[in-house]
Tab-separated table of N, CA, C and O in Angstrom:
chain	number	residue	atom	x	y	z
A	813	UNK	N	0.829	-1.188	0.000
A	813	UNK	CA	0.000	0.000	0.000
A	813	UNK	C	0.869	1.244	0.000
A	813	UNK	O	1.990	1.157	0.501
A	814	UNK	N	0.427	2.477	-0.551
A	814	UNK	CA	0.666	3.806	-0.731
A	814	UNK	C	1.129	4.334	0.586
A	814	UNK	O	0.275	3.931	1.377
A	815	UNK	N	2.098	5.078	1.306
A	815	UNK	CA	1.595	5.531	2.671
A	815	UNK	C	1.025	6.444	2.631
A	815	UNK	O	1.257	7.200	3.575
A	816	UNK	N	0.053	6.908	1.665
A	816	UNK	CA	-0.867	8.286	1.450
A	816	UNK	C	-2.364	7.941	1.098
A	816	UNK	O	-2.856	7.014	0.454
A	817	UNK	N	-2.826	8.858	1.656
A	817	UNK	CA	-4.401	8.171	1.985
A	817	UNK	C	-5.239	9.497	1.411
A	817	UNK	O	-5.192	10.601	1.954
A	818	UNK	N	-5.872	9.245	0.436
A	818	UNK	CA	-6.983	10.355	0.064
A	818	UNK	C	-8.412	10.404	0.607
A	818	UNK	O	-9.417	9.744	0.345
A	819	UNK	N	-8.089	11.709	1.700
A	819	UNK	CA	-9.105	11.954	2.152
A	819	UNK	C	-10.601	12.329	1.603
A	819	UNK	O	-11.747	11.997	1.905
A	820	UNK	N	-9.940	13.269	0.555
A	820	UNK	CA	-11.290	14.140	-0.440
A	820	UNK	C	-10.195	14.214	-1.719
A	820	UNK	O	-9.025	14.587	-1.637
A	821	UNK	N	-11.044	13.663	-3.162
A	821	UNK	CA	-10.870	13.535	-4.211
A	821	UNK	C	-11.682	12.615	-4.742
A	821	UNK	O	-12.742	12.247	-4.237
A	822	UNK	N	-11.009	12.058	-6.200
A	822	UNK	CA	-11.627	12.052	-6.825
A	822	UNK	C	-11.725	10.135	-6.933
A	822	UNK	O	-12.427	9.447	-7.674
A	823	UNK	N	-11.088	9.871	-6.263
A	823	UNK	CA	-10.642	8.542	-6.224
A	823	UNK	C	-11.489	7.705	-5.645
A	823	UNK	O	-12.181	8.185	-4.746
A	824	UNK	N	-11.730	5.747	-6.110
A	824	UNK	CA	-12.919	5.612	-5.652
A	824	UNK	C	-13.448	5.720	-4.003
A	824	UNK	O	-14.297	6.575	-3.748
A	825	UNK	N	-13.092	5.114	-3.244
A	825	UNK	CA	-13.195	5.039	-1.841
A	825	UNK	C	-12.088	6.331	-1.185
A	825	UNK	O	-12.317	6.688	-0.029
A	826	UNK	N	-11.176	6.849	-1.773
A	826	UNK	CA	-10.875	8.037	-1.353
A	826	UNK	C	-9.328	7.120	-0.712
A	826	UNK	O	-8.576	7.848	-0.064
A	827	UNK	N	-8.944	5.866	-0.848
A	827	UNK	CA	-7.961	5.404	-0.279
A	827	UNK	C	-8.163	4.585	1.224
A	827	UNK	O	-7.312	3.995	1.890
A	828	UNK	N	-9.483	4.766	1.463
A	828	UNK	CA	-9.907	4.788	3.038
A	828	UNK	C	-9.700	3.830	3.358
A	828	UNK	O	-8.985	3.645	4.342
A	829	UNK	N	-10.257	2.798	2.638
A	829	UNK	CA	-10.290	0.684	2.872
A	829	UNK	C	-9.003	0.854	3.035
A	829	UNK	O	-8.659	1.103	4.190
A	830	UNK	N	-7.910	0.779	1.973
A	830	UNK	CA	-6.819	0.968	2.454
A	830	UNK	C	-5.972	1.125	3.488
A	830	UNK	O	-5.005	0.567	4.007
A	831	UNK	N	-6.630	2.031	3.608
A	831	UNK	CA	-5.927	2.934	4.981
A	831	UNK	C	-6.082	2.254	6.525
A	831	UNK	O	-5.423	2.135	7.558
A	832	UNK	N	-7.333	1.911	6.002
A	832	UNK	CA	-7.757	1.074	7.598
A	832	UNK	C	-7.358	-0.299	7.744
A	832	UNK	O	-7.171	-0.903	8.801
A	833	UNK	N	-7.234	-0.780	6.424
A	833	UNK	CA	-6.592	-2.464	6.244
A	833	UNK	C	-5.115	-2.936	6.457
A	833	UNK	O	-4.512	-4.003	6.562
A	834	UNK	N	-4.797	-1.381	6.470
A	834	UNK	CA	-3.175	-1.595	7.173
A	834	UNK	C	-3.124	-1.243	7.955
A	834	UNK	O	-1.939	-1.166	8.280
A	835	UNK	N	-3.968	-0.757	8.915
A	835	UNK	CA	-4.006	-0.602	10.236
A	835	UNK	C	-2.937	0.615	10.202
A	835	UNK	O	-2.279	0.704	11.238
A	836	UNK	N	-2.649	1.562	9.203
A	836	UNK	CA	-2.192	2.775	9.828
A	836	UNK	C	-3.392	3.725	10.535
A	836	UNK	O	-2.927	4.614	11.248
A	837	UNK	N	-4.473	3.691	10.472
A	837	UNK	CA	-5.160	4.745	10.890
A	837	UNK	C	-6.673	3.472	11.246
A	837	UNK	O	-6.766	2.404	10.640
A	838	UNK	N	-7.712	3.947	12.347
A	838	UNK	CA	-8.397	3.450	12.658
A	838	UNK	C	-9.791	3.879	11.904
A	838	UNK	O	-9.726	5.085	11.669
A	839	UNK	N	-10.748	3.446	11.546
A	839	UNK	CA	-12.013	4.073	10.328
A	839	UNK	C	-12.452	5.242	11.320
A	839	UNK	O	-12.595	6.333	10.768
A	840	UNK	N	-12.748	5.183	13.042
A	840	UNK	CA	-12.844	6.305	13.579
A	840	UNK	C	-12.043	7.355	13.167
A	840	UNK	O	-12.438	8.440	12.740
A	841	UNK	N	-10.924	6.994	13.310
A	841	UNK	CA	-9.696	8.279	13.135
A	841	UNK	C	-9.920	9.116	11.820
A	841	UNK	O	-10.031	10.317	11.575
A	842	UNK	N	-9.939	7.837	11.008
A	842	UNK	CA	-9.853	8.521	9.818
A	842	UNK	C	-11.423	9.070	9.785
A	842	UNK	O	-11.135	10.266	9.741
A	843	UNK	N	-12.118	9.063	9.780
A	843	UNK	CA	-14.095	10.093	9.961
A	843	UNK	C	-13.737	11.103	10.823
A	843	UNK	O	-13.764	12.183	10.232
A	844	UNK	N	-13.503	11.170	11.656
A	844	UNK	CA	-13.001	12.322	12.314
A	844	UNK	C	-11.797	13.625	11.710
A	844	UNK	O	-11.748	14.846	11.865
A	845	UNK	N	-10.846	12.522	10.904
A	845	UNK	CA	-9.858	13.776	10.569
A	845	UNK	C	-11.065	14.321	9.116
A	845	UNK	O	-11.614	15.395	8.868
A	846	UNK	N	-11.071	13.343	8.620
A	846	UNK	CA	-11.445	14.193	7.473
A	846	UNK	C	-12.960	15.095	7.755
A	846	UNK	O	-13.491	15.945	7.042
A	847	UNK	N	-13.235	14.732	8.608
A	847	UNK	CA	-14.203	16.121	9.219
A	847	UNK	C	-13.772	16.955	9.536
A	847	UNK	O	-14.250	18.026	9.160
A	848	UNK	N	-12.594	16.936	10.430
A	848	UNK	CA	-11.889	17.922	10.786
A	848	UNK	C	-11.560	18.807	9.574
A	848	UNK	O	-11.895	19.956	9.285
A	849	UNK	N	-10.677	17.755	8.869
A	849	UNK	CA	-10.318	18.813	7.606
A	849	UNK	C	-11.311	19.894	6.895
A	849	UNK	O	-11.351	21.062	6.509
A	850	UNK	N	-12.002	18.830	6.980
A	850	UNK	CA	-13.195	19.487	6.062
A	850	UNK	C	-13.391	21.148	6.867
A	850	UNK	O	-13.653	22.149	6.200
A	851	UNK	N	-13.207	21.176	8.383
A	851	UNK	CA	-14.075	21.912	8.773
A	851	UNK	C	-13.198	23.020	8.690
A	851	UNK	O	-13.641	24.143	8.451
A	852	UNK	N	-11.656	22.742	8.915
A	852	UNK	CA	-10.840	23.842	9.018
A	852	UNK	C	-10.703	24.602	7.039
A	852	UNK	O	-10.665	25.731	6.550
A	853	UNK	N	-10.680	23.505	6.628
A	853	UNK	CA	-11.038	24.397	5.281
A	853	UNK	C	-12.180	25.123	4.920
A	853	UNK	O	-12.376	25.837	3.937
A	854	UNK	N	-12.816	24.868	5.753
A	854	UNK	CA	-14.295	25.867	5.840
A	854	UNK	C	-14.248	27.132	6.299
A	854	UNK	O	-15.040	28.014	5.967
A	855	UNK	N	-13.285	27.262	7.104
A	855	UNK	CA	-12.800	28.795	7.604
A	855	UNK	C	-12.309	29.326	6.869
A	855	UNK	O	-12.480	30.481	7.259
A	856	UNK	N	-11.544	29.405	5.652
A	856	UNK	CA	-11.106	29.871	4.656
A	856	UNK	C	-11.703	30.257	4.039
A	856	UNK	O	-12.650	29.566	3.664
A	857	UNK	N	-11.501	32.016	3.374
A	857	UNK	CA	-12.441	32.353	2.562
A	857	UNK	C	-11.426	33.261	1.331
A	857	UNK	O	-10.300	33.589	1.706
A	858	UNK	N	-11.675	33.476	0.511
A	858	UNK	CA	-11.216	34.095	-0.513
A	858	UNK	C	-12.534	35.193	-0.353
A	858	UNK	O	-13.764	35.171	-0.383
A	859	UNK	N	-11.293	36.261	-0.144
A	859	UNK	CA	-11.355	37.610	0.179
A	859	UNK	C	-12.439	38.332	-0.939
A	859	UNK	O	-12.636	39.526	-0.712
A	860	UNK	N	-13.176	37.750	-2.134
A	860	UNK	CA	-13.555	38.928	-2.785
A	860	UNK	C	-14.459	37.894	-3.214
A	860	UNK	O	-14.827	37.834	-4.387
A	861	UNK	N	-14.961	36.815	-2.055
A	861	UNK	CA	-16.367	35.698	-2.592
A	861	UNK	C	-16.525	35.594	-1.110
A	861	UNK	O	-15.630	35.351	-0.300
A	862	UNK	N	-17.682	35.795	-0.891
A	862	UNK	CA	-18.219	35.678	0.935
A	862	UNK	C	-18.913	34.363	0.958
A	862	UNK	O	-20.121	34.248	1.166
A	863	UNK	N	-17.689	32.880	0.623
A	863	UNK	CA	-18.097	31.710	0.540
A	863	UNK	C	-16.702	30.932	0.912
A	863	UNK	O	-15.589	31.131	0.424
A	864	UNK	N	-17.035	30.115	1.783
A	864	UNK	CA	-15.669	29.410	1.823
A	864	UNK	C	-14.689	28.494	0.457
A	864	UNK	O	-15.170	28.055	-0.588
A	865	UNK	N	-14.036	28.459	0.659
A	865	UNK	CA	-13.231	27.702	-0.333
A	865	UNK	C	-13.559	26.328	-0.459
A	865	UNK	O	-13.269	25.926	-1.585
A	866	UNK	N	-13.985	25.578	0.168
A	866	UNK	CA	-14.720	24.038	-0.024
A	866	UNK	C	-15.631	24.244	-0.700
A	866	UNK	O	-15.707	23.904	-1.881
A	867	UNK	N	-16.766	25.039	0.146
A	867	UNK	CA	-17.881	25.176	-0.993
A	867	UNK	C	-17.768	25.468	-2.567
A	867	UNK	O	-18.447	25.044	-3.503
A	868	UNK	N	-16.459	26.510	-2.521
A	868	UNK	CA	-16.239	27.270	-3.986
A	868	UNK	C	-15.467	25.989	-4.568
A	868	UNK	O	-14.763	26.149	-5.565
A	869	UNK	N	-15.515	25.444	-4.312
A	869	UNK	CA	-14.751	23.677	-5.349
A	869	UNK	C	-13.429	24.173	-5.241
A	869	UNK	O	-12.769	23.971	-6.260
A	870	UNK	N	-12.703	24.888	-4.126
A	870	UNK	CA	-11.093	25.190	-4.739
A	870	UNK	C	-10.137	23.972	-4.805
A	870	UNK	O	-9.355	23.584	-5.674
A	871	UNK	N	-10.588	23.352	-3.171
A	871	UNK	CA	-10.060	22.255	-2.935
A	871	UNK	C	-10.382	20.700	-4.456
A	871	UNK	O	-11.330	20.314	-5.140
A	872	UNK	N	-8.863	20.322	-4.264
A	872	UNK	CA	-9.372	18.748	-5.644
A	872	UNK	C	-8.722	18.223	-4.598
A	872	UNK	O	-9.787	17.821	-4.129
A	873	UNK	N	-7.771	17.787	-3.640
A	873	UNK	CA	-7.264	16.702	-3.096
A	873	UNK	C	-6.940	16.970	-1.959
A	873	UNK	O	-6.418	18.040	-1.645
A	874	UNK	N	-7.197	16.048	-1.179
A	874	UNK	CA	-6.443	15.887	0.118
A	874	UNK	C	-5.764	14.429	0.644
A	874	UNK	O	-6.321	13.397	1.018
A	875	UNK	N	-4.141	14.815	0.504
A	875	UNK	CA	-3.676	13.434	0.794
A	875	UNK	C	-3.285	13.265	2.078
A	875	UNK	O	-2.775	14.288	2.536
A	876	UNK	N	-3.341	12.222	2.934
A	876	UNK	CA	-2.659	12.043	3.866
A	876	UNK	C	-1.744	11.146	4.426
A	876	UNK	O	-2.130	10.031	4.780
A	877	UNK	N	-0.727	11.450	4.534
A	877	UNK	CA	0.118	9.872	4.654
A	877	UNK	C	0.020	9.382	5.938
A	877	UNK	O	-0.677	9.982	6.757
A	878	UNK	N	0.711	8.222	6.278
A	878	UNK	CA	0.807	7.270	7.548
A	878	UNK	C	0.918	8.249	8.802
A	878	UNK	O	0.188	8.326	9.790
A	879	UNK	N	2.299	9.125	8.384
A	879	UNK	CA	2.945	9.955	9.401
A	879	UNK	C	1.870	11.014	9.919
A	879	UNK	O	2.036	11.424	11.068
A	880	UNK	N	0.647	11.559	9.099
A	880	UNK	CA	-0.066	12.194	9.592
A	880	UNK	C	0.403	13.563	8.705
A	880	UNK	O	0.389	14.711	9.150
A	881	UNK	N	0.721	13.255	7.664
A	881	UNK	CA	1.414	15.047	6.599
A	881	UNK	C	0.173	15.321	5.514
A	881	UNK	O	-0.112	14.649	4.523
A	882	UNK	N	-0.428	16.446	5.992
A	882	UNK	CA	-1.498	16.589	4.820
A	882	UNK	C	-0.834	17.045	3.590
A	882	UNK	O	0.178	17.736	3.707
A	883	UNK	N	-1.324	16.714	2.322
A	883	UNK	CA	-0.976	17.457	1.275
A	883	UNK	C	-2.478	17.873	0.447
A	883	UNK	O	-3.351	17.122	0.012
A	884	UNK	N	-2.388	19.323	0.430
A	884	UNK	CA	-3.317	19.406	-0.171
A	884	UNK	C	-3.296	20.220	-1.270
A	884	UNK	O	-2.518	21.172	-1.340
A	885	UNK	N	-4.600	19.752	-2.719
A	885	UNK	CA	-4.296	20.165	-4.072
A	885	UNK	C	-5.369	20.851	-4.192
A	885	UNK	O	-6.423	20.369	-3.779
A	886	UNK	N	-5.336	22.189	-4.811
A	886	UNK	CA	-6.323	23.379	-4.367
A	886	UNK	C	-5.983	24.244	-5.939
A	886	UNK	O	-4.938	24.313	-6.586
A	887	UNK	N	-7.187	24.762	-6.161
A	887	UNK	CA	-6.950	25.952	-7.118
A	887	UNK	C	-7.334	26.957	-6.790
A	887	UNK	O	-7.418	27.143	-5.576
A	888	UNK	N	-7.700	27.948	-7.637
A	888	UNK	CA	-8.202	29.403	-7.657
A	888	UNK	C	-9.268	29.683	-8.026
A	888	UNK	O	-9.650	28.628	-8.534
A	889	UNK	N	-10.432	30.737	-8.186
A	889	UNK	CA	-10.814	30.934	-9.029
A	889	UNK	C	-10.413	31.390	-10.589
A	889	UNK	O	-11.144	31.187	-11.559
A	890	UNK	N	-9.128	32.034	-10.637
A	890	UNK	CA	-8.352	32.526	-11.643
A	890	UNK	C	-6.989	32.683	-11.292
A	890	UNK	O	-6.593	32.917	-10.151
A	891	UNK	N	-6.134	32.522	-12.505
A	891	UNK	CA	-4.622	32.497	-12.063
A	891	UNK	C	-3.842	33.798	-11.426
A	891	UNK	O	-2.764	33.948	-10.850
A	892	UNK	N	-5.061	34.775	-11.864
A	892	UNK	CA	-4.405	36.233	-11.510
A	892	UNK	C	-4.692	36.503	-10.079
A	892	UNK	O	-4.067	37.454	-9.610
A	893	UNK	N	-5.527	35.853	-9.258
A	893	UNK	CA	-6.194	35.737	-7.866
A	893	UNK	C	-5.075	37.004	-6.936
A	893	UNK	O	-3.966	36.583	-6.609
A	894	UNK	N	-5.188	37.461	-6.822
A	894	UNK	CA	-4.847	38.522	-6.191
A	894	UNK	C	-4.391	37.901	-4.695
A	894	UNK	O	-3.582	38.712	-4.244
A	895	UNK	N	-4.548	36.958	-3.879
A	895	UNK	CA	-4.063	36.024	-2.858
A	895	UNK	C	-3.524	35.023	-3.711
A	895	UNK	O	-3.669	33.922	-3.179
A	896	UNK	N	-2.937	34.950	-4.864
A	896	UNK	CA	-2.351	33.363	-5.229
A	896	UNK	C	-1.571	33.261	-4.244
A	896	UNK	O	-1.409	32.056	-4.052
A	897	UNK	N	-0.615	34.245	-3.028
A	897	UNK	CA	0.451	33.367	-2.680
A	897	UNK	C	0.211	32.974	-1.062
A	897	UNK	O	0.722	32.148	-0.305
A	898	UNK	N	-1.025	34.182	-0.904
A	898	UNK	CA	-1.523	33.947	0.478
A	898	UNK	C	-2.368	32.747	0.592
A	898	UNK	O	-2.160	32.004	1.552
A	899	UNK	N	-3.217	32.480	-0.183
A	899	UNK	CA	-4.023	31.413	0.477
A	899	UNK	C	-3.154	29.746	0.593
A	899	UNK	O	-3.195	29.215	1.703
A	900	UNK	N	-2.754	29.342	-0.019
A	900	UNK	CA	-2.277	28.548	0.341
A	900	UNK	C	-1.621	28.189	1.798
A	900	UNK	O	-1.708	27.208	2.537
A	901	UNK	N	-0.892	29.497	1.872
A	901	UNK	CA	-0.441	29.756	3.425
A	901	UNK	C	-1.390	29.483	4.088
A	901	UNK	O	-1.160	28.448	4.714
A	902	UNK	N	-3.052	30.160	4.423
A	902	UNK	CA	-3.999	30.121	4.627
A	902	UNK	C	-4.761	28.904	5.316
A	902	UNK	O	-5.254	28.660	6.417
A	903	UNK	N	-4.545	28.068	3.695
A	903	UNK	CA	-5.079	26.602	3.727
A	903	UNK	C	-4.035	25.806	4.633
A	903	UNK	O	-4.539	25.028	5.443
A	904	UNK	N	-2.537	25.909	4.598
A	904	UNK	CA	-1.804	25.438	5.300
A	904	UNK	C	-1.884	25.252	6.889
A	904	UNK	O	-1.751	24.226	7.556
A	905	UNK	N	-2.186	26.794	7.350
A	905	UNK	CA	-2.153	27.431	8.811
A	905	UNK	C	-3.784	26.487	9.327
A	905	UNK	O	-3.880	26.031	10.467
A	906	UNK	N	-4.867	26.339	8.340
A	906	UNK	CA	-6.058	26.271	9.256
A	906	UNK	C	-6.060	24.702	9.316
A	906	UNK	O	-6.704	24.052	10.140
A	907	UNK	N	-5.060	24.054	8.098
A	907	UNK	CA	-5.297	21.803	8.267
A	907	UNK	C	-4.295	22.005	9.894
A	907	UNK	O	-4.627	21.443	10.938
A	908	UNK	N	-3.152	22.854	9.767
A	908	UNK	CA	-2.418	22.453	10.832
A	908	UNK	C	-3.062	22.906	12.456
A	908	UNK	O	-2.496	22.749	13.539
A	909	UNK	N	-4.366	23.482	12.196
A	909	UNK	CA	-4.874	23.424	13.527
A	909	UNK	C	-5.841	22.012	13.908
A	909	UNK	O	-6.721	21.842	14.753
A	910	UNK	N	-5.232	21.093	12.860
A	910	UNK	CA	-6.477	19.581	13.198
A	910	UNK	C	-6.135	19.160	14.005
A	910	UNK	O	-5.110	19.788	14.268
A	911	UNK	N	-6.321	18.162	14.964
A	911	UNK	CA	-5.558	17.744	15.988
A	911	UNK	C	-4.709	16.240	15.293
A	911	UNK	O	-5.168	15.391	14.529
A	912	UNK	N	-3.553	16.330	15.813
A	912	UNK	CA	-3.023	15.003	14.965
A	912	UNK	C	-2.445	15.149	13.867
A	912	UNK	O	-1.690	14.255	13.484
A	913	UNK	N	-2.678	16.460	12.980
A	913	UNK	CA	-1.824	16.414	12.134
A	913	UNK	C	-0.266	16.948	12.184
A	913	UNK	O	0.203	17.773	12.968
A	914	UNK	N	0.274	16.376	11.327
A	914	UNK	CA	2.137	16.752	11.498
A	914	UNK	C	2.247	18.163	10.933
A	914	UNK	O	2.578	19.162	11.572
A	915	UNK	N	1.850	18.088	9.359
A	915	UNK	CA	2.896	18.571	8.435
A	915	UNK	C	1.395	19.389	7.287
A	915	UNK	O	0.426	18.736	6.898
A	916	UNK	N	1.521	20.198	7.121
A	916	UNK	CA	0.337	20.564	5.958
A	916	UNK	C	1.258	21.216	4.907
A	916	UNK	O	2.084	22.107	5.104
A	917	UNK	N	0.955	20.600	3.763
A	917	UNK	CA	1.211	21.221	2.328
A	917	UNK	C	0.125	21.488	1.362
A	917	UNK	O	-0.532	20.607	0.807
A	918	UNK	N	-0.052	23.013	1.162
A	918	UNK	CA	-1.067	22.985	-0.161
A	918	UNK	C	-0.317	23.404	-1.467
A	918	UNK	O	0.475	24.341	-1.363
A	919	UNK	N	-0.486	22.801	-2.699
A	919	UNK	CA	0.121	22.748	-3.837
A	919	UNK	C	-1.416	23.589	-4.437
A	919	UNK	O	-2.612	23.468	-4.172
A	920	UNK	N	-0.564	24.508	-5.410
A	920	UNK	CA	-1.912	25.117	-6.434
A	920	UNK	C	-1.599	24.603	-7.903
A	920	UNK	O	-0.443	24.546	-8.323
A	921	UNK	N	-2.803	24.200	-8.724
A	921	UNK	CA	-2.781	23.870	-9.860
A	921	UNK	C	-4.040	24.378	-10.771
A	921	UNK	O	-5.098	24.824	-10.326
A	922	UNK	N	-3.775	24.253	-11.811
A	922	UNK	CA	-4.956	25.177	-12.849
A	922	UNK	C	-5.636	23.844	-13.631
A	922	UNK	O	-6.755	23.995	-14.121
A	923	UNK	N	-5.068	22.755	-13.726
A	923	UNK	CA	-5.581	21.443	-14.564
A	923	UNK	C	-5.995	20.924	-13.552
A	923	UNK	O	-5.223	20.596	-12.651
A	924	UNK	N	-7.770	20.674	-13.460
A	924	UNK	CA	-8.249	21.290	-14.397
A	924	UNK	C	-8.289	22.883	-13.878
A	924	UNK	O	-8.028	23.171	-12.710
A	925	UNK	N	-8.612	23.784	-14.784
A	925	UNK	CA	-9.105	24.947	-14.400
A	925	UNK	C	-10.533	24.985	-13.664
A	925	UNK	O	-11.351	24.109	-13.947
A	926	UNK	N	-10.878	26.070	-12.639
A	926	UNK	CA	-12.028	26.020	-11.642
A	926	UNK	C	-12.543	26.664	-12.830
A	926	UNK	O	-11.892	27.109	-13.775
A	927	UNK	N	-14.150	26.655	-12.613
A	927	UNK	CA	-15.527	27.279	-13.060
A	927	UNK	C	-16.420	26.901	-12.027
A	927	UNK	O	-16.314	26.124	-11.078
A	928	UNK	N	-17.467	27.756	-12.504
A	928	UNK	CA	-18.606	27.559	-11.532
A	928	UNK	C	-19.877	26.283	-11.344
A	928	UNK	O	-20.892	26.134	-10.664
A	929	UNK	N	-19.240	25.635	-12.223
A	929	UNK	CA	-19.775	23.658	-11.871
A	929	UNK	C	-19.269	23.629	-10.385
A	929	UNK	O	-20.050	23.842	-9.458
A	930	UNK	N	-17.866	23.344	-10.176
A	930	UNK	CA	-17.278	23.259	-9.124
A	930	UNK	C	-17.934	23.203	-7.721
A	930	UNK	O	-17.779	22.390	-6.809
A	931	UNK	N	-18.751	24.360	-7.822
A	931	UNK	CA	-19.323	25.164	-6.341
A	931	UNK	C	-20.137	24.055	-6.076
A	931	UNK	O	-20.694	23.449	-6.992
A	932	UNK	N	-20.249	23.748	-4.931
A	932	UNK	CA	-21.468	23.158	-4.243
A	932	UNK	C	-23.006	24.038	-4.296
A	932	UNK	O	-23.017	25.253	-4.495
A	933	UNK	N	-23.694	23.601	-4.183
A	933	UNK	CA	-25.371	24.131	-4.373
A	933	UNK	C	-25.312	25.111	-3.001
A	933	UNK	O	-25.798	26.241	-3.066
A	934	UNK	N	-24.831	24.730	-2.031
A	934	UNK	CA	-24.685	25.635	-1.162
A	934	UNK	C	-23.685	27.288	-1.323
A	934	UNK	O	-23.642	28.276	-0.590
A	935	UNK	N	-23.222	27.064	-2.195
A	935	UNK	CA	-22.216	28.256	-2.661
A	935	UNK	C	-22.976	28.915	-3.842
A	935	UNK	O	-22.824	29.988	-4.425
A	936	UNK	N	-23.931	27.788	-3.998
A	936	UNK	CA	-24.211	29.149	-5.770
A	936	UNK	C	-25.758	29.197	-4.787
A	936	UNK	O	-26.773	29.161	-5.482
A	937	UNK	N	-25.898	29.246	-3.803
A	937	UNK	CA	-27.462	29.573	-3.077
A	937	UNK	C	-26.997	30.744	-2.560
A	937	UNK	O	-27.774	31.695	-2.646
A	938	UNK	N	-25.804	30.956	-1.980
A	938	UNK	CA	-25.449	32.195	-1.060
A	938	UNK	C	-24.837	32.763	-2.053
A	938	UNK	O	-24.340	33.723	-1.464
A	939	UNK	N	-24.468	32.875	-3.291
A	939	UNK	CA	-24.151	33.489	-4.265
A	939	UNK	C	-25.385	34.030	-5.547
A	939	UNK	O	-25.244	34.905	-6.401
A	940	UNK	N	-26.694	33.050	-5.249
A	940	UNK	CA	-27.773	33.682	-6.381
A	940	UNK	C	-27.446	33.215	-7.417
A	940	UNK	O	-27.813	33.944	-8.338
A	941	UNK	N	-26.688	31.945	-7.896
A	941	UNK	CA	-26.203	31.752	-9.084
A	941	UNK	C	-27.452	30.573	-9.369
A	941	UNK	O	-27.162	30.049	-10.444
A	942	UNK	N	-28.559	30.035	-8.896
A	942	UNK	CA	-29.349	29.445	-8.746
A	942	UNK	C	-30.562	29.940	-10.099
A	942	UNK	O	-31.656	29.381	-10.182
């Protein structure tokens, strides 16, 4: 097995069976972090959309290995984003308040490029894009 475990993506089970079949992480542990995650990326907002960044589809991946090191794969709304260099920092500072985690990395990428599919129904409701 991988020692990296996908929490949120695109992958089928997300790595989880995995994860628990090698007994690096317990199925509790792992429901809990990735709530966690989930929640601290919810505090994140891009400054010029009054919607968090989960909702806005920024987030595509979240890996986690054995050791407990998030890596996470995130875009923009646009490459010119006026925070390209802050949020990541951002996303970094709020996984490393999970409990248990080591190490947070967010990587930015444009493939694919974000649009407004992306958003959750909850983001285009508080946005009127409905």
């Amino acid at each position: 097995m991988s020692d990296d475990t996908t929490l949120l993506g695109k992958d089928d089970d997300g790595g989880r069976g995995a994860a628990v079949a090698s007994g690096a992480i317990t199925p509790a542990e792992l429901d809990r972090l990735t709530e966690d995650i989930i929640a601290a990326l919810k505090t994140v907002f891009d400054p010029e959309i009054p919607v968090d960044i989960y909702e806005l589809g920024l987030i595509y991946k979240v890996d986690l290995s054995d050791d407990f090191d998030a890596r996470i794969e995130m875009t923009l709304t646009a490459p010119g984003c006026p925070v390209a260099g802050e949020m990541p920092i951002w996303v970094e500072q709020a996984v490393m308040k999970v409990e248990g985690i080591k190490s947070a990395t967010a990587d930015l990428t444009f493939d694919p490029p974000w649009d407004a599919s992306k958003m959750s129904d909850e983001a285009k409701m508080a946005l009127n894009m409905f």
